[in-house]
């Protein structure tokens, strides 16, 4: 059974939640202090720097990870956002060549149904929207049809390689649901959206802490504690979820019978996450013990910035409440760009909070930065 509830987040309620989690008055004041340095033009320029650096790095130094895997697939979502903003033919050719080289296929073998391995379906669906060749979504459709026919009754406890069969870890909610939601739209088949809805709430019922309004990474973290005694809630893990919510909602029909519950969870998480933003504008690797991981962290921050800016742009979040949050996040992210356009302070691949350095960069962080940039341009064009 689904255990869902609806809430209405007001400015007063969000301020109260910030007080309850221990924010100091000075921090509350900083949240309302928006700077005037952000413009659609500056955002475009910073997106261009980051996208060009990443593609040039791949061309000259090679891939950090296999082109079909989830790290690369997360990058493609951002490059698609950049291409939509810029109409850059070179970026479109770069992405199309990748899909062509893979023959528009997903991974085969025993781990085919691991959500990480069909994250690349987001690339295939978007390129299918531009050129409706059925080959582009054929393998994703075949995978989705298999998932529809499975019982999905196995426990989500993190054992027996459950990740090969179910969305048993919170990262999976960015990897698996968005390509299936996109497929539902481009194939005009709500059965795929029904599959997303069924499996999302199965995972949410298991991993979502309704009191904290945050997701555990997987069942191994149910009883773990941070150094300060708080529960372990990984920043990027929850950012994967918020970005997944935004991407599914973008492709979910407005009249979808269950949409209101998705919007409610999105709003609940946004109100909680916004109150955990640090004075430097980022979210540190551990959401409830930021002092133990005091450095900036860009991968989670970028996905939060993307999700909340998307929410503002689509009328899901109150602009008067959240604009200062995303502006501060964007300014912090731009401050983490190296002079050559490389995005630093990205936590390496992992499953829990970890330490981050200036020179740490990752494909998924750049993808998140570009997704955020597209939404930030839309947001700031409204006031220019």
Coordinates of N, CA, C and O in Angstrom, one line a residue, residues 232-332:
X232 N 22.2 9.1 8.9 CA 23.0 9.3 7.7 C 22.1 9.5 6.5 O 21.5 8.5 6.0
X233 N 22.1 10.7 6.0 CA 21.4 11.1 4.8 C 22.4 11.7 3.8 O 22.9 12.8 4.1
X234 N 22.7 11.0 2.8 CA 23.7 11.4 1.8 C 23.2 12.5 0.9 O 22.1 12.4 0.3
X235 N 23.9 13.6 0.7 CA 23.4 14.7 -0.1 C 23.2 14.3 -1.5 O 22.1 14.5 -2.0
X236 N 24.2 13.7 -2.2 CA 23.9 13.4 -3.6 C 22.8 12.3 -3.8 O 22.1 12.4 -4.7
X237 N 22.7 11.4 -2.8 CA 21.7 10.4 -2.9 C 20.3 11.1 -2.9 O 19.4 10.8 -3.8
X238 N 20.1 12.0 -2.0 CA 18.8 12.7 -2.0 C 18.6 13.7 -3.2 O 17.5 13.9 -3.7
X239 N 19.8 14.2 -3.7 CA 19.7 15.0 -4.9 C 19.3 14.2 -6.2 O 18.6 14.7 -7.0
X240 N 19.8 12.9 -6.2 CA 19.4 12.1 -7.3 C 17.8 11.9 -7.3 O 17.2 12.0 -8.3
X241 N 17.3 11.8 -6.1 CA 15.8 11.6 -5.9 C 15.1 12.9 -6.4 O 14.2 12.8 -7.2
X242 N 15.5 14.1 -5.9 CA 14.9 15.3 -6.3 C 14.9 15.6 -7.8 O 14.0 16.0 -8.4
X243 N 16.1 15.3 -8.4 CA 16.2 15.4 -9.8 C 15.3 14.4 -10.6 O 14.7 14.7 -11.6
X244 N 15.2 13.2 -10.0 CA 14.4 12.2 -10.6 C 12.9 12.6 -10.6 O 12.1 12.5 -11.5
X245 N 12.5 13.2 -9.4 CA 11.1 13.7 -9.3 C 10.8 14.8 -10.4 O 9.8 14.7 -11.0
X246 N 11.8 15.7 -10.5 CA 11.6 16.8 -11.5 C 11.5 16.2 -12.9 O 10.6 16.6 -13.7
X247 N 12.3 15.3 -13.2 CA 12.3 14.8 -14.6 C 11.1 13.9 -14.9 O 10.5 14.0 -16.0
X248 N 10.6 13.2 -13.9 CA 9.4 12.4 -14.1 C 8.2 13.4 -14.3 O 7.4 13.2 -15.2
X249 N 8.1 14.4 -13.4 CA 7.0 15.3 -13.4 C 7.0 16.1 -14.8 O 5.9 16.4 -15.3
X250 N 8.1 16.3 -15.3 CA 8.2 17.0 -16.6 C 7.5 16.2 -17.7 O 6.9 16.8 -18.6
X251 N 7.6 14.9 -17.6 CA 7.0 14.1 -18.7 C 5.6 13.5 -18.3 O 5.0 12.8 -19.1
X252 N 5.2 13.6 -17.0 CA 4.0 13.1 -16.6 C 2.8 14.0 -17.0 O 2.9 15.2 -16.8
X253 N 1.8 13.5 -17.6 CA 0.6 14.3 -18.0 C 0.0 15.1 -16.8 O 0.0 14.5 -15.7
X254 N -0.4 16.2 -17.0 CA -1.0 17.1 -16.0 C -2.2 16.4 -15.4 O -2.5 16.6 -14.2
X255 N -2.9 15.6 -16.1 CA -4.1 14.9 -15.6 C -3.9 13.5 -15.1 O -4.8 12.7 -14.9
X256 N -2.6 13.1 -15.0 CA -2.3 11.8 -14.5 C -2.9 11.6 -13.1 O -2.7 12.5 -12.2
X257 N -3.5 10.5 -12.9 CA -4.4 10.3 -11.7 C -3.6 10.4 -10.4 O -4.1 10.8 -9.3
X258 N -2.3 10.1 -10.4 CA -1.5 10.1 -9.2 C -0.5 11.3 -9.1 O 0.2 11.4 -8.1
X259 N -0.6 12.3 -10.0 CA 0.4 13.3 -10.0 C 0.4 14.1 -8.7 O 1.5 14.6 -8.3
X260 N -0.7 14.3 -8.1 CA -0.7 15.2 -6.9 C 0.2 14.6 -5.8 O 0.8 15.4 -5.0
X261 N 0.4 13.3 -5.7 CA 1.2 12.7 -4.7 C 2.7 13.0 -5.0 O 3.5 13.1 -4.2
X262 N 3.0 12.9 -6.3 CA 4.4 13.3 -6.8 C 4.7 14.7 -6.4 O 5.8 15.0 -5.9
X263 N 3.8 15.6 -6.7 CA 4.0 17.0 -6.4 C 4.2 17.2 -4.9 O 5.0 18.0 -4.4
X264 N 3.4 16.5 -4.1 CA 3.5 16.6 -2.7 C 4.8 16.2 -2.1 O 5.4 16.9 -1.3
X265 N 5.3 15.1 -2.6 CA 6.6 14.6 -2.2 C 7.7 15.6 -2.6 O 8.7 15.9 -1.9
X266 N 7.6 16.1 -3.8 CA 8.6 17.1 -4.3 C 8.6 18.3 -3.4 O 9.7 18.8 -3.0
X267 N 7.4 18.8 -3.1 CA 7.4 20.0 -2.2 C 7.9 19.7 -0.8 O 8.6 20.5 -0.2
X268 N 7.6 18.5 -0.3 CA 8.1 18.2 1.1 C 9.6 18.1 1.1 O 10.2 18.6 2.0
X269 N 10.2 17.5 0.1 CA 11.6 17.4 0.1 C 12.2 18.7 -0.2 O 13.3 19.1 0.4
X270 N 11.7 19.5 -1.1 CA 12.2 20.9 -1.3 C 12.3 21.7 -0.1 O 13.2 22.4 0.2
X271 N 11.2 21.7 0.7 CA 11.2 22.5 1.9 C 12.2 22.1 2.9 O 12.8 22.9 3.6
X272 N 12.4 20.8 3.0 CA 13.4 20.2 3.9 C 14.8 20.5 3.4 O 15.7 21.0 4.2
X273 N 15.1 20.3 2.1 CA 16.4 20.4 1.6 C 16.8 21.9 1.6 O 18.0 22.2 1.9
X274 N 15.9 22.8 1.3 CA 16.3 24.2 1.3 C 16.8 24.7 2.6 O 17.7 25.5 2.7
X275 N 16.2 24.1 3.7 CA 16.6 24.5 5.0 C 18.0 23.9 5.4 O 18.5 24.3 6.4
X276 N 18.5 23.0 4.6 CA 19.8 22.4 4.9 C 21.0 23.0 4.1 O 22.1 22.6 4.2
X277 N 20.7 24.0 3.3 CA 21.7 24.7 2.5 C 22.7 25.4 3.5 O 22.3 26.0 4.5
X278 N 24.0 25.3 3.2 CA 25.0 25.8 4.1 C 25.3 27.3 3.7 O 24.9 27.8 2.7
X279 N 26.0 27.9 4.6 CA 26.4 29.3 4.4 C 27.1 29.6 3.1 O 27.1 30.7 2.6
X280 N 27.9 28.6 2.6 CA 28.6 28.8 1.4 C 27.7 28.6 0.1 O 28.2 28.6 -1.0
X281 N 26.5 28.3 0.3 CA 25.5 28.1 -0.8 C 25.4 26.7 -1.3 O 24.5 26.5 -2.1
X282 N 26.2 25.8 -0.8 CA 26.1 24.4 -1.3 C 25.5 23.6 -0.2 O 25.1 24.0 0.9
X283 N 25.3 22.3 -0.5 CA 24.9 21.3 0.4 C 26.1 20.4 0.6 O 26.6 19.8 -0.4
X284 N 26.5 20.2 1.8 CA 27.7 19.4 2.0 C 27.3 17.9 1.9 O 26.2 17.6 1.9
X285 N 28.3 17.0 1.9 CA 28.1 15.6 1.6 C 27.1 14.9 2.5 O 26.4 14.1 2.1
X286 N 27.2 15.3 3.8 CA 26.2 14.8 4.7 C 25.2 15.9 5.1 O 25.6 16.9 5.5
X287 N 23.9 15.6 4.9 CA 22.9 16.6 5.0 C 22.7 17.0 6.5 O 22.5 18.1 6.8
X288 N 22.8 16.0 7.4 CA 22.5 16.3 8.8 C 23.8 16.4 9.7 O 23.7 16.6 10.9
X289 N 25.0 16.2 9.1 CA 26.2 16.4 9.8 C 27.2 17.1 8.9 O 28.3 16.6 8.6
X290 N 26.8 18.3 8.4 CA 27.7 19.0 7.5 C 29.1 19.4 8.0 O 30.0 19.5 7.3
X291 N 29.2 19.5 9.4 CA 30.4 19.9 10.0 C 31.5 18.8 9.8 O 32.7 19.1 9.8
X292 N 31.1 17.5 9.7 CA 32.0 16.5 9.6 C 32.6 16.4 8.1 O 33.6 15.7 7.9
X293 N 31.9 17.0 7.2 CA 32.3 17.1 5.8 C 32.2 18.6 5.4 O 31.3 19.0 4.6
X294 N 33.1 19.4 5.9 CA 32.9 20.8 5.8 C 33.1 21.4 4.4 O 32.8 22.6 4.1
X295 N 33.6 20.6 3.4 CA 33.9 21.2 2.1 C 32.7 21.3 1.3 O 31.6 20.7 1.5
X296 N 32.8 22.2 0.2 CA 31.7 22.3 -0.8 C 31.5 20.9 -1.5 O 32.5 20.1 -1.6
X297 N 30.3 20.7 -2.0 CA 30.1 19.5 -2.8 C 29.2 19.9 -4.0 O 28.1 20.3 -3.8
X298 N 29.6 19.7 -5.2 CA 28.9 20.3 -6.4 C 27.9 19.4 -7.0 O 26.9 19.8 -7.6
X299 N 28.1 18.0 -6.9 CA 27.2 17.2 -7.6 C 25.8 17.2 -7.0 O 24.8 17.4 -7.7
X300 N 25.7 17.1 -5.7 CA 24.4 17.2 -5.0 C 23.9 18.6 -5.2 O 22.7 18.8 -5.4
X301 N 24.7 19.6 -5.0 CA 24.2 21.0 -5.0 C 23.6 21.3 -6.4 O 22.6 22.0 -6.5
X302 N 24.3 20.8 -7.5 CA 23.8 21.1 -8.8 C 22.5 20.4 -9.1 O 21.6 21.0 -9.7
X303 N 22.3 19.2 -8.6 CA 21.0 18.5 -8.8 C 19.9 19.2 -8.0 O 18.7 19.3 -8.4
X304 N 20.2 19.7 -6.8 CA 19.2 20.4 -6.0 C 18.8 21.7 -6.7 O 17.7 22.1 -6.8
X305 N 19.8 22.4 -7.2 CA 19.6 23.7 -7.9 C 18.7 23.4 -9.1 O 17.7 24.2 -9.4
X306 N 19.0 22.4 -9.9 CA 18.2 22.0 -11.0 C 16.8 21.8 -10.6 O 15.8 22.3 -11.2
X307 N 16.6 20.9 -9.6 CA 15.2 20.4 -9.3 C 14.4 21.6 -8.8 O 13.2 21.8 -9.2
X308 N 15.0 22.4 -7.9 CA 14.2 23.5 -7.3 C 13.9 24.6 -8.4 O 12.8 25.2 -8.4
X309 N 14.9 24.9 -9.2 CA 14.6 25.9 -10.3 C 13.6 25.4 -11.2 O 12.7 26.1 -11.7
X310 N 13.6 24.1 -11.5 CA 12.6 23.5 -12.4 C 11.2 23.6 -11.7 O 10.2 24.0 -12.3
X311 N 11.2 23.4 -10.4 CA 9.9 23.5 -9.6 C 9.4 24.9 -9.7 O 8.1 25.1 -9.8
X312 N 10.2 25.9 -9.6 CA 9.8 27.3 -9.7 C 9.2 27.6 -11.1 O 8.1 28.1 -11.2
X313 N 10.0 27.2 -12.1 CA 9.6 27.5 -13.5 C 8.3 26.8 -13.9 O 7.6 27.3 -14.8
X314 N 7.9 25.7 -13.2 CA 6.7 24.9 -13.6 C 5.6 25.1 -12.6 O 4.6 24.4 -12.6
X315 N 5.7 26.1 -11.7 CA 4.7 26.5 -10.8 C 4.4 25.5 -9.7 O 3.4 25.5 -9.0
X316 N 5.4 24.6 -9.5 CA 5.3 23.6 -8.4 C 5.8 24.2 -7.1 O 5.3 23.9 -6.0
X317 N 6.8 25.1 -7.1 CA 7.4 25.7 -6.0 C 7.1 27.2 -6.0 O 7.1 27.8 -7.1
X318 N 7.0 27.8 -4.9 CA 6.8 29.3 -4.8 C 8.1 30.1 -5.1 O 9.1 29.9 -4.3
X319 N 8.1 30.9 -6.1 CA 9.3 31.6 -6.5 C 9.8 32.5 -5.4 O 11.0 32.7 -5.2
X320 N 8.8 33.1 -4.6 CA 9.2 34.1 -3.6 C 10.0 33.4 -2.4 O 10.7 34.0 -1.7
X321 N 9.8 32.1 -2.3 CA 10.4 31.3 -1.2 C 11.7 30.7 -1.7 O 12.7 30.7 -1.0
X322 N 11.8 30.2 -2.9 CA 12.9 29.4 -3.4 C 13.9 30.0 -4.3 O 15.0 29.5 -4.5
X323 N 13.6 31.2 -4.8 CA 14.5 31.8 -5.8 C 15.8 32.2 -5.2 O 16.9 31.9 -5.7
X324 N 15.8 32.7 -3.9 CA 17.1 33.0 -3.3 C 17.9 31.8 -3.0 O 19.2 31.8 -3.1
X325 N 17.2 30.6 -2.8 CA 18.0 29.4 -2.5 C 18.7 28.9 -3.8 O 19.9 28.6 -3.7
X326 N 18.0 28.9 -4.9 CA 18.7 28.5 -6.1 C 19.7 29.5 -6.6 O 20.7 29.1 -7.2
X327 N 19.5 30.8 -6.4 CA 20.5 31.8 -6.8 C 21.8 31.6 -6.0 O 22.9 31.6 -6.6
X328 N 21.6 31.3 -4.7 CA 22.8 31.1 -3.9 C 23.5 29.8 -4.3 O 24.8 29.8 -4.3
X329 N 22.8 28.8 -4.6 CA 23.4 27.6 -5.1 C 24.1 27.8 -6.4 O 25.2 27.3 -6.6
X330 N 23.5 28.5 -7.4 CA 24.1 28.7 -8.6 C 25.4 29.5 -8.5 O 26.4 29.2 -9.1
X331 N 25.4 30.6 -7.7 CA 26.6 31.3 -7.5 C 27.7 30.5 -6.9 O 28.9 30.6 -7.2
X332 N 27.3 29.6 -6.0 CA 28.3 28.7 -5.4 C 28.9 27.7 -6.4 O 30.1 27.5 -6.4

